[in-house]
Amino acid sequence: MNKLPYERPFIQKLNLGVMNKFGSKTELEPCTHIDGVPVKKLIEEYGSPCFVISEQKIRNNYKNAVRAFKTRYPKIQFAWSYKTNYLDAVCNIFHQEGSWAEVVSIFEYQKAIHNGVPGDKIIFNGPDKSKEDLAIAISNNSLIHIDHFDELYDLVELVQGRSLKVRVAIRVNMDTGVRPIWDRFGFNYENGQAWNAVTKIMSHPELDLVGLHAHIGTYMLVSSAYAVAANKLCDLMQQVQNRWNQDIQYLDFGGGFASTNTLKGAYLQASDVIPSIDEYAEAITATVLNFGFKQDKLPTIFLETGRALIDDAAYLLGTVVATKRLSDERRATVMDFGVNILFTSFWYDHQISPAQHFSRHSENMTLYGPLCMNIDVVRENVMLPLLNKGDQVVVHKVGAYNMTQWMQFIQMRPKVILIDMNGRHHVIREHESLETMLRYEHVPAHLKTISL
Amino acid sequence: MHINSNVAISDSGFIFNPLTGDSFTTNPIGLQIIEMLKNGLSQQKIITEITTKYLVESSTVEKDLRDYLSMLNSYQLGEYVN
Ligand SMILES: Cc1ncc(COP(=O)(O)O)c(C=O)c1O
């Protein structure tokens, strides 16, 4: 006799009247393939957990963003925000598509140089640039975005009296109507700090003020904030023109476009509430176009879009380690990945799909990671099919900030796989091992031996 | 485990507990377990029945049955005996 497929026994209390009218079915669709490659095969070959990135998706996202801006404005330049995901393979996809590099530390700067980005196509942002860092950027003719007066004075010391024309911009912070105001980086627009910085720069002929930069926040839910920012940068640009007859060549609007991940605790799914890339593009380009600059004086618009270009291009594959009951009868599922490699589960309710077909039953559960730490919660509440030890899942939209902010804590970091345009897969970052860790440690002679 | 006698159970897996007013739904295998409990089968016997019929290890059934019985108990649908 052929045996029947087994499903574990399951009982659920019916809570009449509290059904979510938006339904919660989506997470129950199995995700068995990524770009045509079976999830099972990927886990078999590369282990669990592992990150999987779709080259196709990155290129499509990038092309779509470029289209949204270029169909509205003649001079557009994207610069890939390294901190979002600085795996070389990922950066080079963006660079192949024409993106420059945007970096916020000398480490990221060196990575961009290593990837072959010409120095004059690197935007150097960030609050921590040493004099040595600045000297390197000067010698490479990079675009230096000054964050504070201490940096500006360091720069002045470096260039004073030399026959140089160092290309600089200032980062401007401002009130765009969105709270909280990001006033921690750059010079404030409203209180005149930005103008003072401009004045100081203009008094040094060795410095060439070529741009103005504003990164107004991240995951911006209203596109109109960019219109406010654009208006203020245009106004500053106009004042510089009036006062010194200096043409600002570009306005850089930083990053901040929302990805389709749903923020923790949000009532509505992100895809129903976030502005589209076209709406952001419209807010920025319409404001700059309508400001009144002469056609030949229009600034180039720079964009440092991060999460919106990469989040949905990456997946985290993982496996159920155990299922248990909490003291209040809630189901708990322990996964082999946690906040150690999925840092963004602190911000997002990541969508999670089973990687195999399931019966129609589902249950509410808390998803924990493998760390022996209370903070290690991947989802506090998620409806998933009856998962068993060994079952595989796919976490969606994990491309931004995870593969840079992940931590080696209790567990090692796993492999990262790229699926190329032809469906071939490549390891683009190896998993860590005990050896990786020991390479950086030194044990003094008197501590080399122990006897227990 | 002993299933409380006034609990109403339909063939489709719908369960009503008149004592608490709560309703529940269970899957076909859960329904079979409740039937076997009503017929007085021991846990060991239930595990044997399930592993003969379904493609599953007895250790898995043992874990799942333990969990299922604890839920029946906490929902006041059944009581542990001795
Ligand atoms: C200066 C700068 N540019 C670009 C970005 C990328 O932002 P996002 O991922 O929100 O697009 C950041 C991120 O914080 C940033 O600080």
Coordinates of C-alpha atoms and ligand atoms in Angstrom, one line a residue:
Chain A
M1 CA 0.0 0.0 0.0
N2 CA 1.3 3.5 -0.9
K3 CA 1.5 5.7 2.2
L4 CA -0.2 9.1 2.2
P5 CA 1.7 12.3 2.5
Y6 CA 1.8 13.5 6.1
E7 CA 0.8 16.8 7.5
R8 CA 1.2 17.5 11.1
P9 CA -2.1 17.7 13.2
F10 CA -3.2 21.3 13.6
I11 CA -6.0 23.0 15.5
Q12 CA -6.8 26.7 15.4
K13 CA -9.2 28.8 17.4
L14 CA -11.6 30.7 15.1
N15 CA -11.6 34.4 16.1
L16 CA -14.8 35.5 14.5
G17 CA -14.9 39.2 13.5
V18 CA -11.2 40.0 13.6
M19 CA -10.3 39.0 10.1
N20 CA -8.0 41.5 8.4
K21 CA -9.9 42.8 5.5
F22 CA -6.8 43.0 3.4
G23 CA -6.2 39.3 3.8
S24 CA -2.9 37.7 4.7
K25 CA -2.6 35.2 1.9
T26 CA 0.4 36.5 0.1
E27 CA 3.0 34.9 2.4
L28 CA 1.5 31.4 1.7
E29 CA 2.4 31.3 -2.0
P30 CA 5.4 29.0 -2.2
C31 CA 8.6 30.5 -3.8
T32 CA 10.2 27.4 -5.3
H33 CA 12.5 29.1 -7.9
I34 CA 14.6 32.3 -8.2
D35 CA 15.2 33.4 -11.7
G36 CA 14.4 29.9 -12.9
V37 CA 16.8 28.2 -10.5
P38 CA 15.2 25.8 -7.9
V39 CA 15.7 27.0 -4.3
K40 CA 16.3 23.4 -3.3
K41 CA 19.2 23.1 -5.6
L42 CA 20.7 26.4 -4.4
I43 CA 20.6 25.3 -0.8
E44 CA 21.9 21.8 -1.7
E45 CA 24.9 23.4 -3.5
Y46 CA 25.7 26.4 -1.3
G47 CA 24.3 25.5 2.1
S48 CA 21.7 27.1 4.3
P49 CA 21.4 29.9 5.0
C50 CA 22.6 31.7 1.9
F51 CA 21.9 35.0 0.2
V52 CA 20.9 34.9 -3.5
I53 CA 21.1 38.0 -5.7
S54 CA 19.4 38.4 -9.1
E55 CA 21.6 40.3 -11.6
Q56 CA 18.6 40.6 -13.9
K57 CA 16.5 42.3 -11.2
I58 CA 19.3 44.8 -10.4
R59 CA 19.7 45.8 -14.1
N60 CA 15.9 46.1 -14.5
N61 CA 15.6 48.3 -11.4
Y62 CA 18.5 50.5 -12.6
K63 CA 17.1 50.9 -16.1
N64 CA 13.7 51.7 -14.8
A65 CA 15.1 54.4 -12.5
V66 CA 17.2 55.9 -15.3
R67 CA 14.2 55.9 -17.5
A68 CA 12.0 57.7 -14.9
F69 CA 14.5 60.5 -14.7
K70 CA 15.9 60.7 -18.2
T71 CA 12.5 60.9 -19.8
R72 CA 11.9 64.0 -17.6
Y73 CA 15.3 65.8 -17.5
P74 CA 18.3 66.0 -19.8
K75 CA 21.2 65.7 -17.4
I76 CA 21.0 62.7 -14.9
Q77 CA 23.8 60.8 -13.2
F78 CA 23.4 58.0 -10.7
A79 CA 26.1 57.1 -8.2
W80 CA 25.9 53.7 -6.5
S81 CA 25.7 54.1 -2.7
Y82 CA 28.3 51.7 -1.6
K83 CA 27.1 51.2 1.9
T84 CA 23.9 49.8 0.7
N85 CA 25.7 46.8 -0.7
Y86 CA 29.4 46.9 -1.5
L87 CA 30.0 43.4 -2.7
D88 CA 32.3 44.0 -5.7
A89 CA 30.1 42.0 -8.1
V90 CA 27.1 44.1 -7.2
C91 CA 28.9 47.4 -7.5
N92 CA 30.2 46.4 -10.9
I93 CA 26.8 45.6 -12.2
F94 CA 25.8 49.2 -11.4
H95 CA 29.1 50.5 -12.8
Q96 CA 28.6 48.5 -16.0
E97 CA 25.2 50.2 -16.3
G98 CA 26.9 53.6 -16.0
S99 CA 26.6 54.4 -12.4
W100 CA 29.4 56.3 -10.6
A101 CA 30.4 55.5 -7.0
E102 CA 29.1 57.2 -3.8
V103 CA 31.2 56.4 -0.8
V104 CA 31.2 57.4 2.9
S105 CA 34.6 56.2 4.1
I106 CA 38.1 55.7 2.9
F107 CA 37.5 51.9 3.0
E108 CA 34.5 52.3 0.6
Y109 CA 36.6 54.8 -1.5
Q110 CA 39.4 52.2 -1.9
K111 CA 36.9 49.6 -2.8
A112 CA 35.6 51.8 -5.6
I113 CA 39.1 52.5 -6.9
H114 CA 39.8 48.8 -6.7
N115 CA 36.7 48.2 -8.8
G116 CA 38.2 50.5 -11.5
V117 CA 36.0 53.5 -10.9
P118 CA 38.0 56.6 -12.1
G119 CA 38.7 58.9 -9.2
D120 CA 36.8 61.8 -10.8
K121 CA 33.7 59.6 -10.8
I122 CA 33.7 59.0 -7.1
I123 CA 31.5 61.1 -4.8
F124 CA 33.1 61.2 -1.3
N125 CA 30.4 61.8 1.3
G126 CA 30.4 61.2 5.1
P127 CA 31.3 62.9 8.3
D128 CA 34.6 61.1 8.9
K129 CA 37.3 62.0 6.4
S130 CA 40.8 62.4 7.8
K131 CA 43.3 64.8 6.2
E132 CA 45.0 61.8 4.6
D133 CA 41.7 60.7 3.1
L134 CA 41.1 64.2 1.8
A135 CA 44.6 64.3 0.3
I136 CA 43.9 61.0 -1.6
A137 CA 40.6 62.4 -2.9
I138 CA 42.3 65.6 -4.0
S139 CA 45.0 63.8 -5.9
N140 CA 42.3 61.7 -7.7
N141 CA 40.1 64.7 -8.5
S142 CA 37.2 63.2 -6.7
L143 CA 34.1 65.1 -5.7
I144 CA 34.4 66.0 -2.0
H145 CA 31.2 66.6 -0.3
I146 CA 32.0 68.5 2.9
D147 CA 30.0 67.6 5.9
H148 CA 31.1 70.1 8.6
F149 CA 33.3 73.1 9.3
D150 CA 36.1 71.0 10.8
E151 CA 36.4 69.1 7.5
L152 CA 36.2 72.4 5.6
Y153 CA 39.1 73.9 7.6
D154 CA 41.2 70.7 7.2
L155 CA 40.6 71.0 3.5
V156 CA 41.6 74.6 3.4
E157 CA 44.8 73.8 5.3
L158 CA 45.6 71.1 2.7
V159 CA 45.0 73.3 -0.4
Q160 CA 46.0 76.8 0.7
G161 CA 48.6 78.4 -1.5
R162 CA 48.7 75.4 -3.9
S163 CA 47.8 75.8 -7.5
L164 CA 44.8 73.5 -7.3
K165 CA 41.2 73.7 -8.2
V166 CA 39.6 71.1 -5.9
R167 CA 36.1 70.2 -6.7
V168 CA 33.8 70.4 -3.7
A169 CA 30.2 70.4 -2.7
I170 CA 28.5 70.9 0.6
R171 CA 26.0 68.7 2.2
V172 CA 22.9 70.7 3.1
N173 CA 20.3 69.7 5.7
M174 CA 16.9 71.3 5.8
D175 CA 13.3 71.2 6.9
T176 CA 11.4 69.4 4.2
G177 CA 8.2 69.0 6.3
V178 CA 9.1 65.5 7.2
R179 CA 9.8 64.6 10.9
P180 CA 12.3 64.0 12.3
I181 CA 14.5 66.5 10.5
W182 CA 17.8 65.0 9.5
D183 CA 20.0 67.8 10.7
R184 CA 22.9 65.7 11.9
F185 CA 24.8 65.7 8.6
G186 CA 25.9 68.7 6.6
F187 CA 25.1 72.4 7.0
N188 CA 21.7 73.7 7.8
Y189 CA 19.9 75.7 5.2
E190 CA 17.4 77.6 7.3
N191 CA 19.7 79.0 9.9
G192 CA 22.3 80.2 7.4
Q193 CA 25.0 77.7 8.2
A194 CA 25.0 76.5 4.6
W195 CA 25.4 80.0 3.3
N196 CA 28.3 80.6 5.7
A197 CA 30.0 77.4 4.4
V198 CA 29.5 78.6 0.9
T199 CA 31.0 82.0 1.7
K200 CA 34.0 80.3 3.3
I201 CA 34.6 78.1 0.3
M202 CA 34.2 81.0 -2.1
S203 CA 37.0 82.9 -0.3
H204 CA 39.5 80.2 -1.2
P205 CA 40.3 80.1 -4.9
E206 CA 41.8 76.6 -4.5
L207 CA 38.3 75.3 -3.9
D208 CA 35.8 75.0 -6.7
L209 CA 32.2 74.8 -5.5
V210 CA 30.7 72.6 -8.1
G211 CA 27.7 71.0 -6.4
L212 CA 25.2 71.1 -3.6
H213 CA 24.1 67.9 -1.9
A214 CA 21.1 66.9 0.2
H215 CA 20.2 63.5 1.5
I216 CA 17.0 64.3 3.3
G217 CA 16.3 60.9 4.9
T218 CA 15.7 57.3 4.0
Y219 CA 12.6 55.4 3.1
M220 CA 10.8 58.8 2.4
L221 CA 7.1 58.1 2.2
V222 CA 6.2 61.4 0.6
S223 CA 7.7 62.4 -2.8
S224 CA 6.8 66.1 -2.1
A225 CA 9.6 66.3 0.4
Y226 CA 12.0 66.1 -2.6
A227 CA 10.2 69.0 -4.2
V228 CA 10.8 71.0 -1.1
A229 CA 14.5 70.0 -1.0
A230 CA 14.9 70.7 -4.7
N231 CA 13.4 74.2 -4.3
K232 CA 15.8 75.0 -1.4
L233 CA 18.9 73.7 -3.3
C234 CA 17.9 75.6 -6.4
D235 CA 17.5 78.7 -4.3
L236 CA 20.9 78.3 -2.8
M237 CA 22.4 77.7 -6.3
Q238 CA 20.7 80.9 -7.6
Q239 CA 22.1 82.9 -4.7
V240 CA 25.6 81.6 -5.4
Q241 CA 25.2 82.6 -9.0
N242 CA 23.9 86.1 -8.1
R243 CA 26.6 86.8 -5.5
W244 CA 29.7 85.3 -7.1
N245 CA 28.7 84.6 -10.6
Q246 CA 29.7 81.0 -9.9
D247 CA 27.8 78.3 -11.8
I248 CA 26.9 75.3 -9.7
Q249 CA 27.2 72.3 -12.0
Y250 CA 25.1 69.7 -10.1
L251 CA 22.5 69.2 -7.5
D252 CA 22.8 65.9 -5.7
F253 CA 19.6 64.6 -4.1
G254 CA 21.2 61.7 -2.2
G255 CA 19.1 58.5 -1.7
G256 CA 16.0 57.8 0.4
F257 CA 13.5 56.4 -2.1
A258 CA 11.4 53.8 -0.4
S259 CA 11.7 50.1 -1.3
T260 CA 8.7 47.8 -1.4
N261 CA 9.5 46.4 2.0
T262 CA 6.8 47.0 4.6
L263 CA 7.9 48.9 7.7
K264 CA 7.5 47.1 11.0
G265 CA 4.1 47.8 12.5
A266 CA 2.7 49.4 9.3
Y267 CA -1.0 48.7 8.7
L268 CA -0.8 48.7 5.0
Q269 CA 1.5 46.8 2.7
A270 CA 4.4 49.0 1.4
S271 CA 3.5 48.4 -2.2
D272 CA 0.1 50.2 -1.6
V273 CA 1.5 53.3 0.0
I274 CA 5.0 54.1 -1.2
P275 CA 5.6 56.6 -4.0
S276 CA 6.8 55.1 -7.3
I277 CA 10.2 56.0 -8.7
D278 CA 8.3 58.1 -11.3
E279 CA 6.7 60.1 -8.6
Y280 CA 10.0 60.9 -6.9
A281 CA 11.5 61.7 -10.3
E282 CA 8.6 64.0 -11.1
A283 CA 8.9 65.9 -7.8
I284 CA 12.6 66.5 -8.3
T285 CA 12.8 67.2 -12.0
A286 CA 9.7 69.4 -12.2
T287 CA 10.9 71.6 -9.4
V288 CA 14.4 72.1 -11.0
L289 CA 13.0 72.6 -14.5
N290 CA 10.4 75.2 -13.3
F291 CA 12.8 77.1 -11.1
G292 CA 13.8 79.4 -13.9
F293 CA 17.3 78.5 -14.8
K294 CA 18.4 79.2 -18.4
Q295 CA 18.5 76.0 -20.4
D296 CA 22.3 76.0 -20.7
K297 CA 22.7 76.6 -17.0
L298 CA 20.5 73.6 -15.9
P299 CA 22.4 71.7 -13.2
T300 CA 23.0 67.9 -13.6
I301 CA 20.9 66.0 -11.2
F302 CA 22.9 63.4 -9.2
L303 CA 21.1 60.5 -7.4
E304 CA 22.6 58.2 -4.8
T305 CA 19.6 55.8 -4.7
G306 CA 20.4 52.8 -2.6
R307 CA 17.6 50.5 -1.2
A308 CA 15.1 51.2 -4.0
L309 CA 17.5 49.8 -6.5
I310 CA 18.6 46.6 -4.7
D311 CA 16.3 45.6 -2.0
D312 CA 14.0 43.4 -4.1
A313 CA 16.9 41.9 -6.1
A314 CA 18.1 39.7 -3.2
Y315 CA 16.7 36.8 -1.2
L316 CA 17.8 35.0 1.9
L317 CA 17.3 31.2 1.8
G318 CA 17.0 29.4 5.1
T319 CA 15.8 26.3 6.9
V320 CA 13.7 25.5 9.9
V321 CA 15.8 24.3 12.8
A322 CA 12.9 23.6 15.3
T323 CA 9.3 24.4 16.1
K324 CA 8.0 24.8 19.6
R325 CA 5.3 26.3 21.7
L326 CA 5.7 29.4 23.8
S327 CA 4.1 29.5 27.3
D328 CA 1.0 31.2 25.9
E329 CA 0.5 28.4 23.3
R330 CA 1.8 30.6 20.4
R331 CA 3.8 28.7 17.9
A332 CA 7.5 29.5 17.7
T333 CA 9.6 28.6 14.7
V334 CA 13.4 28.7 15.0
M335 CA 15.3 29.4 11.7
D336 CA 18.9 29.0 10.9
F337 CA 19.2 32.8 10.1
G338 CA 18.5 35.7 12.5
V339 CA 19.2 39.3 13.1
N340 CA 22.9 38.5 12.7
I341 CA 22.6 38.3 9.0
L342 CA 19.2 39.9 8.5
F343 CA 19.8 43.2 10.2
T344 CA 16.8 44.8 8.4
S345 CA 14.4 42.7 10.4
F346 CA 14.7 45.4 13.0
W347 CA 13.0 47.8 10.5
Y348 CA 10.9 45.6 8.2
D349 CA 8.3 43.0 8.4
H350 CA 10.1 41.0 5.7
Q351 CA 7.9 38.9 3.5
I352 CA 8.7 35.2 4.0
S353 CA 7.6 32.3 1.7
P354 CA 7.8 28.6 2.1
A355 CA 10.1 27.1 -0.5
Q356 CA 7.9 24.1 -1.0
H357 CA 4.2 23.4 -1.7
F358 CA 1.9 23.2 1.4
S359 CA -1.6 22.3 2.3
R360 CA -4.1 25.1 2.8
H361 CA -3.6 25.3 6.6
S362 CA -1.6 28.0 8.1
E363 CA -0.8 29.2 11.5
N364 CA 0.3 32.4 13.2
M365 CA 3.8 32.1 14.6
T366 CA 6.8 34.0 15.8
L367 CA 10.0 33.4 13.8
Y368 CA 13.2 33.4 15.8
G369 CA 16.8 33.2 14.6
P370 CA 19.4 30.8 15.8
L371 CA 21.1 33.2 18.3
C372 CA 20.9 32.5 21.9
M373 CA 19.8 36.1 22.5
N374 CA 16.4 37.5 23.2
I375 CA 16.7 40.2 20.5
D376 CA 16.9 37.6 17.7
V377 CA 13.4 37.9 16.3
V378 CA 12.9 37.8 12.5
R379 CA 9.1 38.2 12.6
E380 CA 7.0 38.8 15.7
N381 CA 3.8 37.6 14.0
V382 CA 3.5 35.9 10.7
M383 CA 1.0 33.5 9.1
L384 CA 2.8 30.6 7.5
P385 CA 2.0 27.0 6.6
L386 CA 2.6 24.3 9.1
L387 CA 6.4 24.3 9.0
N388 CA 8.5 21.4 10.1
K389 CA 12.1 20.9 10.9
G390 CA 14.1 20.9 7.7
D391 CA 11.6 22.9 5.7
Q392 CA 13.0 25.7 3.6
V393 CA 11.9 29.3 3.3
V394 CA 12.7 32.3 1.2
V395 CA 13.0 35.8 2.7
H396 CA 12.3 38.5 0.1
K397 CA 13.8 41.9 -0.5
V398 CA 16.9 41.7 1.6
G399 CA 19.4 43.3 -0.9
A400 CA 19.9 46.6 0.9
Y401 CA 22.1 47.0 4.1
N402 CA 22.1 43.3 5.1
M403 CA 25.3 42.3 3.3
T404 CA 27.0 45.3 4.7
Q405 CA 25.6 45.6 8.3
W406 CA 25.5 41.9 9.0
M407 CA 27.5 40.8 12.0
Q408 CA 29.7 37.9 12.8
F409 CA 28.1 37.0 16.1
I410 CA 27.6 33.5 17.4
Q411 CA 27.3 32.3 13.8
M412 CA 29.5 32.8 10.7
R413 CA 28.3 34.8 7.8
P414 CA 27.1 32.7 4.9
K415 CA 27.8 32.5 1.2
V416 CA 26.4 35.1 -1.3
I417 CA 25.3 33.8 -4.7
L418 CA 24.7 35.8 -7.8
I419 CA 22.4 34.4 -10.5
D420 CA 23.5 36.0 -13.8
M421 CA 21.5 37.0 -16.8
N422 CA 21.7 33.5 -18.2
G423 CA 20.6 31.7 -15.1
R424 CA 24.1 30.6 -14.1
H425 CA 25.0 30.9 -10.5
H426 CA 28.3 32.2 -9.0
V427 CA 29.6 32.5 -5.4
I428 CA 30.4 36.2 -5.0
R429 CA 31.3 36.0 -1.4
E430 CA 32.5 32.9 0.5
H431 CA 31.1 31.8 3.8
E432 CA 33.2 32.5 6.8
S433 CA 34.8 29.7 8.8
L434 CA 36.8 29.2 12.0
E435 CA 39.9 29.9 9.9
T436 CA 38.5 33.3 8.9
M437 CA 38.1 34.3 12.5
L438 CA 41.4 32.9 13.7
R439 CA 43.3 34.7 11.1
Y440 CA 42.8 38.0 13.0
E441 CA 43.6 36.7 16.5
H442 CA 46.9 36.5 18.3
V443 CA 47.4 34.5 21.5
P444 CA 50.4 35.5 23.6
A445 CA 52.9 32.7 24.3
H446 CA 51.9 32.3 28.0
L447 CA 48.3 31.7 26.9
K448 CA 49.0 29.1 24.2
T449 CA 48.5 26.1 26.3
I450 CA 45.8 25.1 28.7
S451 CA 45.3 22.0 30.7
L452 CA 41.9 21.1 32.2
Chain B
M1 CA -6.4 11.8 26.7
H2 CA -10.1 12.0 27.2
I3 CA -12.1 14.2 24.8
N4 CA -14.9 16.1 26.7
S5 CA -18.2 14.5 25.9
N6 CA -20.1 17.7 25.1
V7 CA -17.7 18.9 22.5
A8 CA -19.4 18.9 19.0
I9 CA -17.2 17.8 16.1
S10 CA -18.3 17.9 12.4
D11 CA -16.8 15.8 9.6
S12 CA -15.3 18.8 8.0
G13 CA -13.1 19.5 11.1
F14 CA -15.2 22.2 12.7
I15 CA -15.2 21.9 16.5
F16 CA -17.5 23.7 18.9
N17 CA -17.0 23.8 22.7
P18 CA -20.4 24.7 24.3
L19 CA -18.7 25.2 27.7
T20 CA -16.6 28.1 26.6
G21 CA -18.4 29.1 23.4
D22 CA -15.2 28.8 21.4
S23 CA -15.0 27.4 17.8
F24 CA -12.0 25.7 16.2
T25 CA -10.9 24.2 13.0
T26 CA -8.7 21.2 12.7
N27 CA -7.1 19.4 9.7
P28 CA -8.0 15.8 8.6
I29 CA -5.2 14.2 10.6
G30 CA -6.3 16.2 13.7
L31 CA -9.8 14.9 13.2
Q32 CA -8.6 11.3 13.0
I33 CA -6.6 11.8 16.2
I34 CA -9.7 13.1 18.0
E35 CA -11.7 10.1 16.7
M36 CA -9.1 7.7 17.9
L37 CA -9.0 9.4 21.3
K38 CA -12.8 9.1 21.5
N39 CA -12.4 5.4 20.8
G40 CA -10.1 5.1 23.7
L41 CA -6.8 4.4 21.8
S42 CA -3.6 4.9 23.6
Q43 CA -1.0 7.5 22.4
Q44 CA 1.3 4.6 21.4
K45 CA -1.5 3.0 19.4
I46 CA -2.3 6.3 17.7
I47 CA 1.3 6.8 16.6
T48 CA 1.3 3.2 15.2
E49 CA -1.9 3.9 13.3
I50 CA -0.6 7.1 11.8
T51 CA 2.8 5.7 10.7
T52 CA 1.1 2.7 9.0
K53 CA -1.1 5.0 7.0
Y54 CA 1.2 8.0 6.4
L55 CA 4.7 8.5 5.1
V56 CA 6.3 9.7 8.3
E57 CA 8.8 8.8 11.1
S58 CA 7.3 7.7 14.4
S59 CA 9.5 10.2 16.2
T60 CA 8.0 13.0 14.2
V61 CA 4.5 11.8 15.0
E62 CA 5.4 11.5 18.6
K63 CA 6.5 15.2 18.8
D64 CA 3.5 16.4 16.8
L65 CA 1.0 14.4 18.8
R66 CA 2.5 15.7 22.1
D67 CA 2.0 19.2 20.8
Y68 CA -1.5 18.6 19.5
L69 CA -2.7 17.0 22.8
S70 CA -1.3 20.0 24.7
M71 CA -3.4 22.3 22.5
L72 CA -6.6 20.2 23.0
N73 CA -5.9 20.4 26.7
S74 CA -5.3 24.2 26.7
Y75 CA -8.4 24.8 24.6
Q76 CA -10.4 22.7 27.2
L77 CA -11.4 20.2 24.6
G78 CA -9.7 17.3 26.3
E79 CA -8.2 16.3 29.6
Y80 CA -5.2 14.2 30.3
V81 CA -6.0 11.0 32.1
N82 CA -3.8 9.5 34.8
Ligands
LIG1 C1 24.7 60.2 1.7 C2 23.8 59.1 1.4 N1 23.5 58.8 0.1 C3 22.7 57.8 -0.3 C4 22.2 56.9 0.7 C5 21.4 55.7 0.2 O1 20.1 55.9 0.8 P1 18.9 54.9 0.4 O2 19.3 53.5 0.6 O3 17.8 55.3 1.4 O4 18.5 55.2 -1.0 C6 22.6 57.1 2.0 C7 22.0 56.2 3.1 O5 21.8 56.5 4.2 C8 23.4 58.2 2.4 O6 23.7 58.5 3.7

